[in-house]
Amino acid sequence: MKRRRFMELGSGIAFTAAAGGGLATAPYARAAAGTPVSAKAATAAVAVTPADGRYPDLISGNNQRWTSSPDKVVLPRTTAEVVAAVQEAVTAGKRLSVCGGGHCFEDFVFNADIKVNINMGLMNAVSFDSSLNAFKVGAGCTLLDVYEALYEGWGVTIPGGICHSVGVGGHVTGGGYGNLSRQYGLTVDHLHAVEVVVVDANGTARSVVAARDSADAALRDLFWAHTGGGGGSFGVITAFWFRTPGASGPAGNLLPKAPSKIFLTLAGWPWEKVTQDGFGRLVDYWGTWFEQHNTPGTTAGSLYSWLMLNHRDSGSMGAVVQLDASLPDAASVLSDFLAGMDDALGLHSATTRHDGVLDTAYTTTRLQPWLRGTKYIGAISPTQLDPTTRGCHKSAHLRTRTPQRQIDAMYAHLTSTDKPSTMTGIVLSASGGRIASVAPTATAVAQRDAIMKVNFESRWYDKADDAKNVGWIRGAFGSVYGDTGGVPVPNDVTDGCYINYPDGDLSDPAFNTSSVAWHDLYWKQNYARLQQVKKAWDPGDVFHHRQSVRLP
């Protein structure tokens, strides 16, 4: 049954138990089992201990390499319950962590030191808060919850991720990006406020609301830290409010309008037809195109693409391309871009026109309603939604097209004979466009002029295959960025790493032999300010993990 999570609110009062308010109105207030509950029934946080049958489902996330054995998992429904859970843990001296969507690539949420895990899954309401004139999103929402609620309720959206099972808690705090980001910017470019449970120097937990326009400078700094500073450093986020800066008028004007229809292209090229020269030309063409088509507000500057350079053992490489079909000459711009990829590979075939876009033997484009296309594109790779896989990820930002030396290193590892998982490869995702229109210090996201992200990833099922697949990722990443100490140091070509694809190896001198510290790979010049926010709002370092912001 479809879950509805949107409603109109007056005076900032949330009329659902999940949102922390008084009256519960079915079907918006929902229990863990999915049935309507009354406000009275939803006044105490759920506490799951090892004896509870639900416990095994709550002690690990989407990456099965990481697990934990906490004394209990707390699932709050209100901010007050989060405050109580944090206070209890602090008073008892117990290490705590917070789980939003469970997609953390590292062991920051689930590890052996965690004694209390706060799972935000029940705080999953989406509403319009007239007191802040912004959309309120519970920190337990998934991206699909948000997409459905905002679009069906008001016709608007946020430019968030392609994998719609991801939780907003971690996605937003790391910056957030997706298929609409070249058109509308990063997710945090539309963030207006956050509610955070913090702990002061006396060990007292409390909640605060920090907004972009807060009168208090310390609150403005806390807000800023949540626009790319990553999760787990400052407190427990219980809610986000979204409103595009400068937007005014009724609710439907306060966030980007979701496209009515999108062109959605899937491309697939069999590895048996890909030569080394063709591979190099494809990667160079793809990067050059985004380097040259980077102007915000243009049709080409709004086109988004993912280039999936899968390991040869998978059988094929592919691409996903999305473009707002209402933009001027959208069909022509898309057709030219697609033809260029086939031409770069040296693969030519008869073409047919479908929905105004040329299809080939290797590319298929369909015109889809936006929400339907968004649901589809998030599910075309079953492994993205599979909660039983193990995984390893590394990332890079590039400010230019991929240099030939890096392309050659990619090809060597993607055609290796060491038999990594068939779910192994290197993914290029477009950046630029509207993303680059924001200054690198305006939010905590420092890599504003990058034209692409690079994600080295492997997923597999058997623990016995850990060493082989982690080894492949480490080898490929270290080789591609071998001339800068095995990591993509900020320079004219590369620009560090993405905090939402965290990589514990960046802190290890065995893998990072550069002179650039791990935190500067993530945040560059913004790290010093993040440290000052940490000092002001978490002076006792209650909220920490292996790569959290350090106290100065």
Coordinates of C-alpha atoms in Angstrom, one line a residue:
M1 CA 0.0 0.0 0.0
K2 CA 1.3 3.4 -0.9
R3 CA 2.4 5.5 2.0
R4 CA 1.2 9.2 2.0
R5 CA 3.3 11.6 4.0
F6 CA 2.1 15.1 2.8
M7 CA -0.3 17.5 4.4
E8 CA -0.9 21.2 4.9
L9 CA 0.1 22.7 8.2
G10 CA -0.9 25.9 9.9
S11 CA 1.3 27.9 12.3
G12 CA 4.0 25.3 12.2
I13 CA 2.0 22.7 14.1
A14 CA 2.5 19.2 12.7
F15 CA -0.7 17.2 12.9
T16 CA 1.0 13.8 12.9
A17 CA 2.6 11.8 15.6
A18 CA 5.6 11.2 13.3
A19 CA 6.2 14.9 13.0
G20 CA 6.0 15.5 16.7
G21 CA 2.6 17.2 17.0
G22 CA -0.6 16.6 18.8
L23 CA -3.4 15.2 16.7
A24 CA -2.9 12.1 14.6
T25 CA -4.9 11.9 11.4
A26 CA -4.9 8.6 9.5
P27 CA -3.3 7.7 7.2
Y28 CA -0.6 10.2 7.8
A29 CA 0.5 9.0 11.3
R30 CA 1.8 5.5 11.0
A31 CA 3.2 2.9 13.4
A32 CA 6.3 0.8 12.6
A33 CA 4.0 -1.9 11.4
G34 CA 2.4 0.5 8.9
T35 CA -1.0 0.8 10.6
P36 CA -2.6 4.1 11.7
V37 CA -1.9 5.0 15.3
S38 CA -3.4 7.5 17.7
A39 CA -1.4 10.4 19.2
K40 CA -1.7 8.7 22.6
A41 CA -0.2 5.5 21.3
A42 CA 2.8 7.3 19.8
T43 CA 4.2 9.1 22.8
A44 CA 7.1 6.8 23.7
A45 CA 10.1 6.0 21.6
V46 CA 10.5 2.4 20.4
A47 CA 13.4 0.6 22.1
V48 CA 14.7 -2.6 20.5
T49 CA 17.1 -4.7 22.5
P50 CA 19.0 -7.9 21.5
A51 CA 16.2 -10.1 22.7
D52 CA 13.7 -8.4 20.4
G53 CA 13.0 -10.1 17.0
R54 CA 13.5 -6.8 15.2
Y55 CA 17.0 -6.4 16.4
P56 CA 18.9 -8.2 13.5
D57 CA 17.2 -5.9 11.0
L58 CA 18.3 -2.7 12.8
I59 CA 22.0 -3.3 13.5
S60 CA 23.4 -3.0 10.0
G61 CA 22.6 -0.9 7.0
N62 CA 22.8 -1.2 3.2
N63 CA 26.5 -2.3 3.3
Q64 CA 26.7 -5.7 5.1
R65 CA 30.5 -5.3 5.7
W66 CA 29.5 -3.1 8.7
T67 CA 27.5 -4.3 11.6
S68 CA 27.1 -3.5 15.3
S69 CA 25.8 -4.9 18.6
P70 CA 24.4 -2.0 20.5
D71 CA 22.7 -2.3 23.9
K72 CA 19.6 -1.0 22.2
V73 CA 18.3 0.7 19.1
V74 CA 16.0 3.6 19.8
L75 CA 13.4 4.6 17.2
P76 CA 11.9 8.0 18.2
R77 CA 8.8 9.6 16.8
T78 CA 9.3 13.1 18.2
T79 CA 12.2 15.6 18.7
A80 CA 11.6 15.3 22.5
E81 CA 12.2 11.6 22.3
V82 CA 15.5 12.2 20.4
V83 CA 16.5 14.6 23.1
A84 CA 15.7 12.0 25.8
A85 CA 17.6 9.3 24.0
V86 CA 20.7 11.4 23.5
Q87 CA 20.6 12.6 27.1
E88 CA 20.3 9.0 28.4
A89 CA 23.3 7.9 26.3
V90 CA 25.4 10.9 27.4
T91 CA 24.6 10.6 31.1
A92 CA 25.5 6.9 30.9
G93 CA 28.7 7.6 29.0
K94 CA 27.6 5.3 26.1
R95 CA 28.8 5.8 22.6
L96 CA 25.9 6.6 20.2
S97 CA 25.4 6.8 16.5
V98 CA 22.5 7.8 14.2
C99 CA 20.9 5.9 11.3
G100 CA 18.9 7.7 8.6
G101 CA 18.7 5.6 5.5
G102 CA 21.3 3.0 6.3
H103 CA 23.4 3.7 3.2
C104 CA 26.6 4.8 4.8
F105 CA 29.5 3.3 2.8
E106 CA 31.8 3.2 5.8
D107 CA 31.4 1.9 9.4
F108 CA 30.6 5.4 10.8
V109 CA 27.1 4.3 11.9
F110 CA 27.5 0.6 12.6
N111 CA 30.7 -0.6 14.4
A112 CA 31.7 -2.5 17.5
D113 CA 32.0 0.7 19.7
I114 CA 28.3 1.7 19.3
K115 CA 26.2 1.1 22.4
V116 CA 23.1 3.2 21.4
N117 CA 21.9 3.6 17.9
I118 CA 19.2 6.2 17.2
N119 CA 17.2 5.1 14.1
M120 CA 15.2 8.0 12.6
G121 CA 13.0 5.8 10.4
L122 CA 9.7 6.7 12.2
M123 CA 10.2 10.4 11.8
N124 CA 9.2 10.4 8.2
A125 CA 6.5 13.1 7.7
V126 CA 6.6 15.7 4.9
S127 CA 4.6 18.8 5.4
F128 CA 4.3 22.5 4.7
D129 CA 5.2 24.7 7.7
S130 CA 3.6 28.1 7.3
S131 CA 5.5 29.5 10.3
L132 CA 8.8 29.1 8.4
N133 CA 7.1 29.3 5.0
A134 CA 9.0 26.2 4.0
F135 CA 8.5 22.5 3.5
K136 CA 9.3 20.4 6.5
V137 CA 10.9 17.0 6.0
G138 CA 11.4 14.5 8.8
A139 CA 15.0 13.2 9.1
G140 CA 13.7 9.6 8.7
C141 CA 12.4 10.1 5.2
T142 CA 13.8 8.4 2.2
L143 CA 14.3 10.4 -1.0
L144 CA 11.3 8.6 -2.5
D145 CA 9.1 9.7 0.4
V146 CA 10.1 13.3 -0.3
Y147 CA 9.8 13.1 -4.1
E148 CA 6.2 11.7 -3.8
A149 CA 5.0 14.0 -1.2
L150 CA 6.4 17.2 -2.7
Y151 CA 5.3 16.4 -6.2
E152 CA 1.9 15.0 -5.5
G153 CA 1.1 17.6 -3.0
W154 CA 2.5 20.8 -4.5
G155 CA 4.1 19.9 -7.9
V156 CA 7.6 20.8 -6.6
T157 CA 10.8 18.8 -5.8
I158 CA 14.3 19.0 -4.6
P159 CA 17.3 18.1 -6.8
G160 CA 18.2 14.9 -4.9
G161 CA 19.7 11.5 -5.6
I162 CA 19.0 8.8 -8.1
C163 CA 18.8 6.0 -5.5
H164 CA 15.5 6.8 -3.9
S165 CA 15.9 4.4 -0.9
V166 CA 18.6 6.7 0.4
G167 CA 17.7 8.6 3.7
V168 CA 17.6 12.4 3.6
G169 CA 19.6 12.6 6.9
G170 CA 22.9 11.7 5.3
H171 CA 22.2 12.7 1.8
V172 CA 21.4 16.3 2.5
T173 CA 24.1 16.9 5.1
G174 CA 26.7 15.9 2.5
G175 CA 25.4 18.3 -0.1
G176 CA 23.1 16.0 -2.1
Y177 CA 23.0 15.8 -5.9
G178 CA 21.1 14.0 -8.6
N179 CA 19.6 14.1 -12.1
L180 CA 18.1 17.6 -11.7
S181 CA 21.2 19.2 -10.1
R182 CA 22.7 20.7 -13.3
Q183 CA 19.3 22.3 -13.8
Y184 CA 18.6 23.4 -10.2
G185 CA 21.7 23.0 -8.1
L186 CA 22.6 20.8 -5.2
T187 CA 20.0 19.6 -2.7
V188 CA 21.5 22.0 0.0
D189 CA 21.1 25.0 -2.3
H190 CA 17.4 24.7 -1.4
L191 CA 17.8 24.0 2.3
H192 CA 16.3 26.7 4.6
A193 CA 16.7 25.3 8.1
V194 CA 17.5 22.3 10.2
E195 CA 16.4 21.1 13.6
V196 CA 19.3 19.6 15.5
V197 CA 19.6 17.9 18.9
V198 CA 22.9 19.1 20.3
V199 CA 24.8 18.6 23.6
D200 CA 26.4 21.5 25.4
A201 CA 29.6 21.6 27.5
N202 CA 27.7 20.6 30.6
G203 CA 26.5 17.4 28.9
T204 CA 22.9 18.7 28.5
A205 CA 21.0 17.7 25.4
R206 CA 18.5 20.2 23.7
S207 CA 17.1 20.9 20.3
V208 CA 17.7 24.0 18.3
V209 CA 16.4 25.3 14.9
A210 CA 19.2 26.8 12.8
A211 CA 18.1 28.6 9.6
R212 CA 19.8 30.3 6.7
D213 CA 18.5 33.6 8.0
S214 CA 18.7 33.1 11.7
A215 CA 19.3 36.3 13.6
D216 CA 22.0 34.6 15.8
A217 CA 25.3 34.2 14.0
A218 CA 26.1 30.9 15.9
L219 CA 22.8 29.4 14.6
R220 CA 23.7 30.6 11.0
D221 CA 27.0 28.8 11.4
L222 CA 25.3 25.6 12.5
F223 CA 23.0 25.8 9.6
W224 CA 25.9 26.3 7.2
A225 CA 27.7 23.3 8.6
H226 CA 24.8 21.1 7.6
T227 CA 25.1 22.3 3.9
G228 CA 27.8 19.8 3.1
G229 CA 29.7 19.2 6.4
G230 CA 28.5 15.6 6.5
G231 CA 26.6 13.6 9.1
G232 CA 27.6 12.6 12.6
S233 CA 29.7 15.6 13.6
F234 CA 27.4 18.2 15.2
G235 CA 24.2 16.5 16.6
V236 CA 21.1 14.5 15.6
I237 CA 19.1 16.1 12.9
T238 CA 15.4 15.7 13.4
A239 CA 14.0 17.8 10.6
F240 CA 14.9 19.8 7.5
W241 CA 13.0 22.7 6.0
F242 CA 13.3 23.5 2.3
R243 CA 12.7 26.7 0.5
T244 CA 14.7 28.1 -2.5
P245 CA 16.5 31.3 -1.5
G246 CA 14.7 34.3 -2.8
A247 CA 11.5 32.4 -3.6
S248 CA 8.2 33.9 -2.5
G249 CA 4.4 33.5 -2.9
P250 CA 2.4 30.3 -2.4
A251 CA 3.9 27.0 -1.4
G252 CA 4.0 25.8 -5.0
N253 CA 6.4 28.6 -5.9
L254 CA 8.9 28.0 -3.1
L255 CA 10.9 25.1 -4.6
P256 CA 11.7 24.1 -8.2
K257 CA 8.9 22.8 -10.3
A258 CA 9.4 19.2 -11.2
P259 CA 9.4 18.7 -14.9
S260 CA 6.1 17.5 -16.3
K261 CA 8.0 15.0 -18.6
I262 CA 11.6 14.0 -19.0
F263 CA 13.6 12.3 -21.7
L264 CA 15.1 9.2 -20.1
T265 CA 17.8 7.4 -22.1
L266 CA 19.5 4.1 -21.3
A267 CA 22.6 3.1 -23.2
G268 CA 24.4 -0.2 -23.3
W269 CA 27.5 -1.2 -25.2
P270 CA 28.8 -4.8 -25.2
W271 CA 32.4 -5.0 -24.0
E272 CA 33.2 -7.3 -26.8
K273 CA 32.8 -4.4 -29.2
V274 CA 34.8 -1.9 -27.2
T275 CA 38.4 -1.3 -28.1
Q276 CA 41.0 0.4 -26.0
D277 CA 40.9 3.4 -28.4
G278 CA 37.1 3.5 -28.4
F279 CA 37.0 3.4 -24.6
G280 CA 39.5 6.3 -24.4
R281 CA 37.5 8.3 -26.9
L282 CA 34.2 7.7 -25.1
V283 CA 35.6 8.8 -21.7
D284 CA 37.2 11.8 -23.3
Y285 CA 34.1 12.8 -25.3
W286 CA 31.8 12.5 -22.3
G287 CA 34.1 14.7 -20.1
T288 CA 34.7 17.2 -22.9
W289 CA 31.0 17.6 -23.6
F290 CA 30.3 18.5 -20.0
E291 CA 33.3 20.8 -19.9
Q292 CA 32.0 22.7 -22.9
H293 CA 28.3 22.6 -22.0
N294 CA 28.3 24.1 -18.5
T295 CA 26.2 27.2 -18.7
P296 CA 23.4 27.4 -16.1
G297 CA 20.0 27.9 -17.5
T298 CA 20.7 26.4 -20.9
T299 CA 19.3 23.2 -22.2
A300 CA 22.7 21.6 -22.6
G301 CA 23.7 22.9 -19.2
S302 CA 20.7 21.1 -17.7
L303 CA 21.4 17.7 -19.3
Y304 CA 22.4 15.1 -16.8
S305 CA 24.3 11.8 -17.4
W306 CA 25.9 8.9 -15.6
L307 CA 28.5 6.9 -17.5
M308 CA 28.8 3.4 -16.1
L309 CA 32.2 2.0 -16.9
N310 CA 31.6 -1.6 -15.6
H311 CA 34.3 -4.2 -15.4
R312 CA 34.6 -6.2 -18.6
D313 CA 33.5 -9.4 -16.8
S314 CA 30.1 -7.8 -16.4
G315 CA 29.6 -8.0 -20.2
S316 CA 28.8 -4.3 -20.9
M317 CA 29.2 -0.7 -20.2
G318 CA 26.3 1.8 -20.1
A319 CA 25.0 5.3 -19.5
V320 CA 21.9 6.9 -18.1
V321 CA 20.8 10.3 -19.5
Q322 CA 18.0 12.6 -18.3
L323 CA 16.8 15.9 -19.7
D324 CA 13.7 18.0 -19.0
A325 CA 11.6 17.6 -22.1
S326 CA 10.1 21.1 -21.9
L327 CA 13.4 22.9 -22.4
P328 CA 14.1 24.5 -25.8
D329 CA 15.4 22.0 -28.4
A330 CA 15.6 19.3 -25.8
A331 CA 15.2 16.4 -28.3
S332 CA 17.9 17.8 -30.6
V333 CA 20.4 18.5 -27.8
L334 CA 19.9 15.0 -26.4
S335 CA 20.1 13.3 -29.8
D336 CA 23.4 15.0 -30.6
F337 CA 24.9 14.0 -27.2
L338 CA 23.9 10.4 -27.6
A339 CA 25.2 10.2 -31.2
G340 CA 28.5 11.5 -30.0
M341 CA 28.9 8.6 -27.5
D342 CA 28.3 6.0 -30.2
D343 CA 30.6 7.8 -32.6
A344 CA 33.3 8.0 -30.0
L345 CA 33.2 4.2 -29.5
G346 CA 33.2 3.7 -33.3
L347 CA 29.8 1.9 -33.1
H348 CA 27.4 3.0 -35.8
S349 CA 24.0 1.5 -36.5
A350 CA 20.7 2.4 -38.1
T351 CA 18.7 5.0 -36.2
T352 CA 15.0 5.4 -35.6
R353 CA 13.2 8.4 -34.1
H354 CA 11.2 7.8 -31.0
D355 CA 9.5 10.7 -29.1
G356 CA 11.6 13.1 -31.2
V357 CA 14.9 11.5 -30.1
L358 CA 17.1 9.3 -32.3
D359 CA 17.4 5.7 -31.0
T360 CA 20.3 3.4 -32.0
A361 CA 21.1 -0.2 -31.4
Y362 CA 22.8 0.9 -28.2
T363 CA 20.6 3.7 -26.9
T364 CA 16.9 3.7 -26.1
T365 CA 15.1 7.0 -25.1
R366 CA 11.6 7.3 -23.8
L367 CA 9.4 10.2 -22.8
Q368 CA 8.2 9.7 -19.2
P369 CA 6.2 11.6 -16.6
W370 CA 8.8 12.9 -14.1
L371 CA 7.8 10.9 -11.0
R372 CA 7.4 7.7 -12.9
G373 CA 10.7 8.1 -14.6
T374 CA 12.3 8.9 -11.2
K375 CA 11.0 5.7 -9.7
Y376 CA 12.1 3.7 -12.7
I377 CA 15.6 5.1 -12.9
G378 CA 16.2 4.4 -9.2
A379 CA 15.3 0.8 -9.7
I380 CA 17.0 -0.2 -13.0
S381 CA 20.0 -1.5 -11.1
P382 CA 18.7 -4.0 -8.5
T383 CA 22.0 -3.9 -6.6
Q384 CA 21.4 -0.2 -5.7
L385 CA 18.4 -1.2 -3.6
D386 CA 19.7 -4.6 -2.5
P387 CA 20.3 -4.5 1.3
T388 CA 22.2 -7.8 1.4
T389 CA 25.3 -6.7 -0.5
R390 CA 28.8 -5.9 0.8
G391 CA 30.5 -2.9 -0.7
C392 CA 33.6 -0.7 -1.2
H393 CA 33.6 2.8 -2.6
K394 CA 36.0 5.7 -3.4
S395 CA 35.4 9.0 -5.0
A396 CA 36.9 11.9 -6.8
H397 CA 35.8 15.3 -8.2
L398 CA 37.3 16.4 -11.6
R399 CA 37.4 20.0 -12.8
T400 CA 38.3 19.0 -16.4
R401 CA 37.9 16.1 -18.7
T402 CA 39.6 12.9 -17.6
P403 CA 43.4 13.1 -18.5
Q404 CA 44.6 10.4 -20.9
R405 CA 46.9 8.9 -18.2
Q406 CA 43.9 8.4 -15.9
I407 CA 41.8 6.9 -18.8
D408 CA 44.6 4.4 -19.5
A409 CA 44.7 3.4 -15.9
M410 CA 41.0 3.0 -15.8
Y411 CA 41.0 0.8 -18.8
A412 CA 43.8 -1.4 -17.4
H413 CA 41.9 -2.1 -14.3
L414 CA 38.5 -2.5 -16.0
T415 CA 39.9 -5.2 -18.3
S416 CA 41.9 -7.0 -15.6
T417 CA 41.8 -10.7 -15.3
D418 CA 41.8 -10.9 -11.5
K419 CA 38.0 -11.6 -11.4
P420 CA 36.5 -9.0 -9.1
S421 CA 32.7 -9.1 -8.6
T422 CA 30.7 -8.5 -11.8
M423 CA 29.2 -5.6 -9.9
T424 CA 32.5 -3.7 -10.0
G425 CA 33.3 -0.6 -12.0
I426 CA 33.9 3.2 -12.2
V427 CA 30.9 5.5 -12.5
L428 CA 31.2 9.1 -13.9
S429 CA 28.4 11.4 -12.9
A430 CA 27.9 14.9 -14.4
S431 CA 28.3 18.1 -12.3
G432 CA 28.5 21.7 -13.2
G433 CA 25.6 23.8 -14.6
R434 CA 23.6 25.4 -11.8
I435 CA 25.9 23.7 -9.2
A436 CA 28.8 25.9 -10.2
S437 CA 26.8 29.2 -9.8
V438 CA 27.2 29.0 -6.0
A439 CA 30.4 30.2 -4.3
P440 CA 32.6 27.4 -2.8
T441 CA 32.3 29.0 0.7
A442 CA 28.6 29.8 0.5
T443 CA 27.8 26.3 1.6
A444 CA 30.2 23.7 3.1
V445 CA 30.5 22.0 -0.3
A446 CA 33.8 23.3 -1.6
Q447 CA 33.9 21.6 -5.0
R448 CA 31.6 23.9 -6.9
D449 CA 33.4 24.1 -10.2
A450 CA 33.9 20.4 -10.7
I451 CA 32.4 19.0 -13.9
M452 CA 32.0 15.5 -12.7
K453 CA 32.2 13.1 -9.8
V454 CA 34.0 9.7 -10.2
N455 CA 32.8 6.8 -8.0
F456 CA 34.9 3.6 -7.8
E457 CA 32.6 0.9 -6.5
S458 CA 32.3 -2.8 -6.0
R459 CA 29.4 -4.8 -4.5
W460 CA 29.4 -8.5 -3.7
Y461 CA 27.7 -11.0 -1.4
D462 CA 30.2 -13.4 0.2
K463 CA 32.5 -12.2 3.0
A464 CA 35.2 -14.5 1.6
D465 CA 35.4 -12.1 -1.4
D466 CA 36.1 -9.0 0.7
A467 CA 39.9 -9.0 0.1
K468 CA 39.6 -9.5 -3.6
N469 CA 37.1 -6.8 -4.2
V470 CA 38.4 -4.2 -1.8
G471 CA 41.9 -4.9 -3.3
W472 CA 40.6 -4.2 -6.8
I473 CA 39.1 -0.8 -5.7
R474 CA 42.2 0.2 -3.8
G475 CA 44.4 -0.8 -6.7
A476 CA 42.3 1.0 -9.4
F477 CA 41.9 4.2 -7.3
G478 CA 45.6 4.3 -6.3
S479 CA 46.7 3.8 -9.9
V480 CA 44.3 6.3 -11.5
Y481 CA 45.5 9.0 -9.0
G482 CA 49.0 7.6 -8.7
D483 CA 50.8 10.8 -9.7
T484 CA 49.3 12.7 -6.8
G485 CA 49.9 10.3 -3.9
G486 CA 47.1 7.8 -4.7
V487 CA 44.3 10.3 -4.1
P488 CA 42.7 13.1 -6.1
V489 CA 44.3 16.1 -4.5
P490 CA 42.8 19.5 -5.2
N491 CA 44.6 21.0 -8.3
D492 CA 43.8 22.1 -11.8
V493 CA 42.4 18.7 -12.7
T494 CA 41.2 16.8 -9.6
D495 CA 39.4 18.4 -6.7
G496 CA 39.3 16.0 -3.7
C497 CA 36.6 13.6 -2.6
Y498 CA 32.9 13.5 -1.8
I499 CA 32.0 13.2 1.8
N500 CA 28.8 11.2 1.0
Y501 CA 31.0 8.5 -0.5
P502 CA 33.2 8.3 2.6
D503 CA 36.5 6.4 2.3
G504 CA 38.4 5.4 5.5
D505 CA 41.6 4.8 3.4
L506 CA 42.0 8.6 3.0
S507 CA 43.1 8.8 6.6
D508 CA 45.7 5.9 6.1
P509 CA 49.2 6.9 5.0
A510 CA 49.5 3.5 3.4
F511 CA 46.9 4.6 0.8
N512 CA 47.2 8.4 0.9
T513 CA 50.8 9.3 0.4
S514 CA 50.1 12.9 -0.6
S515 CA 50.6 15.8 1.7
V516 CA 46.9 16.6 1.7
A517 CA 45.0 15.5 4.8
W518 CA 41.8 13.5 4.5
H519 CA 39.6 16.4 5.7
D520 CA 41.0 18.8 3.1
L521 CA 40.2 16.2 0.4
Y522 CA 36.6 16.5 1.5
W523 CA 36.2 20.1 2.5
K524 CA 39.3 22.0 1.4
Q525 CA 39.3 25.6 2.8
N526 CA 35.9 25.1 4.5
Y527 CA 37.3 22.7 7.1
A528 CA 38.6 25.3 9.5
R529 CA 35.1 26.9 9.8
L530 CA 33.6 23.5 10.3
Q531 CA 35.9 22.9 13.2
Q532 CA 34.8 26.2 14.8
V533 CA 31.2 25.1 14.5
K534 CA 32.1 21.8 16.1
K535 CA 33.8 23.6 19.0
A536 CA 30.7 25.8 19.5
W537 CA 28.0 23.1 19.2
D538 CA 29.6 19.8 20.2
P539 CA 32.5 20.8 22.6
G540 CA 32.5 17.4 24.2
D541 CA 32.8 15.5 20.9
V542 CA 29.7 13.5 21.6
F543 CA 29.0 13.0 17.9
H544 CA 32.0 11.5 16.2
H545 CA 33.2 8.7 14.0
R546 CA 36.4 7.9 12.1
Q547 CA 36.1 10.9 9.7
S548 CA 33.9 13.3 11.6
V549 CA 34.9 16.9 11.9
R550 CA 37.6 17.2 14.6
L551 CA 37.7 19.7 17.4
P552 CA 40.2 22.5 16.7

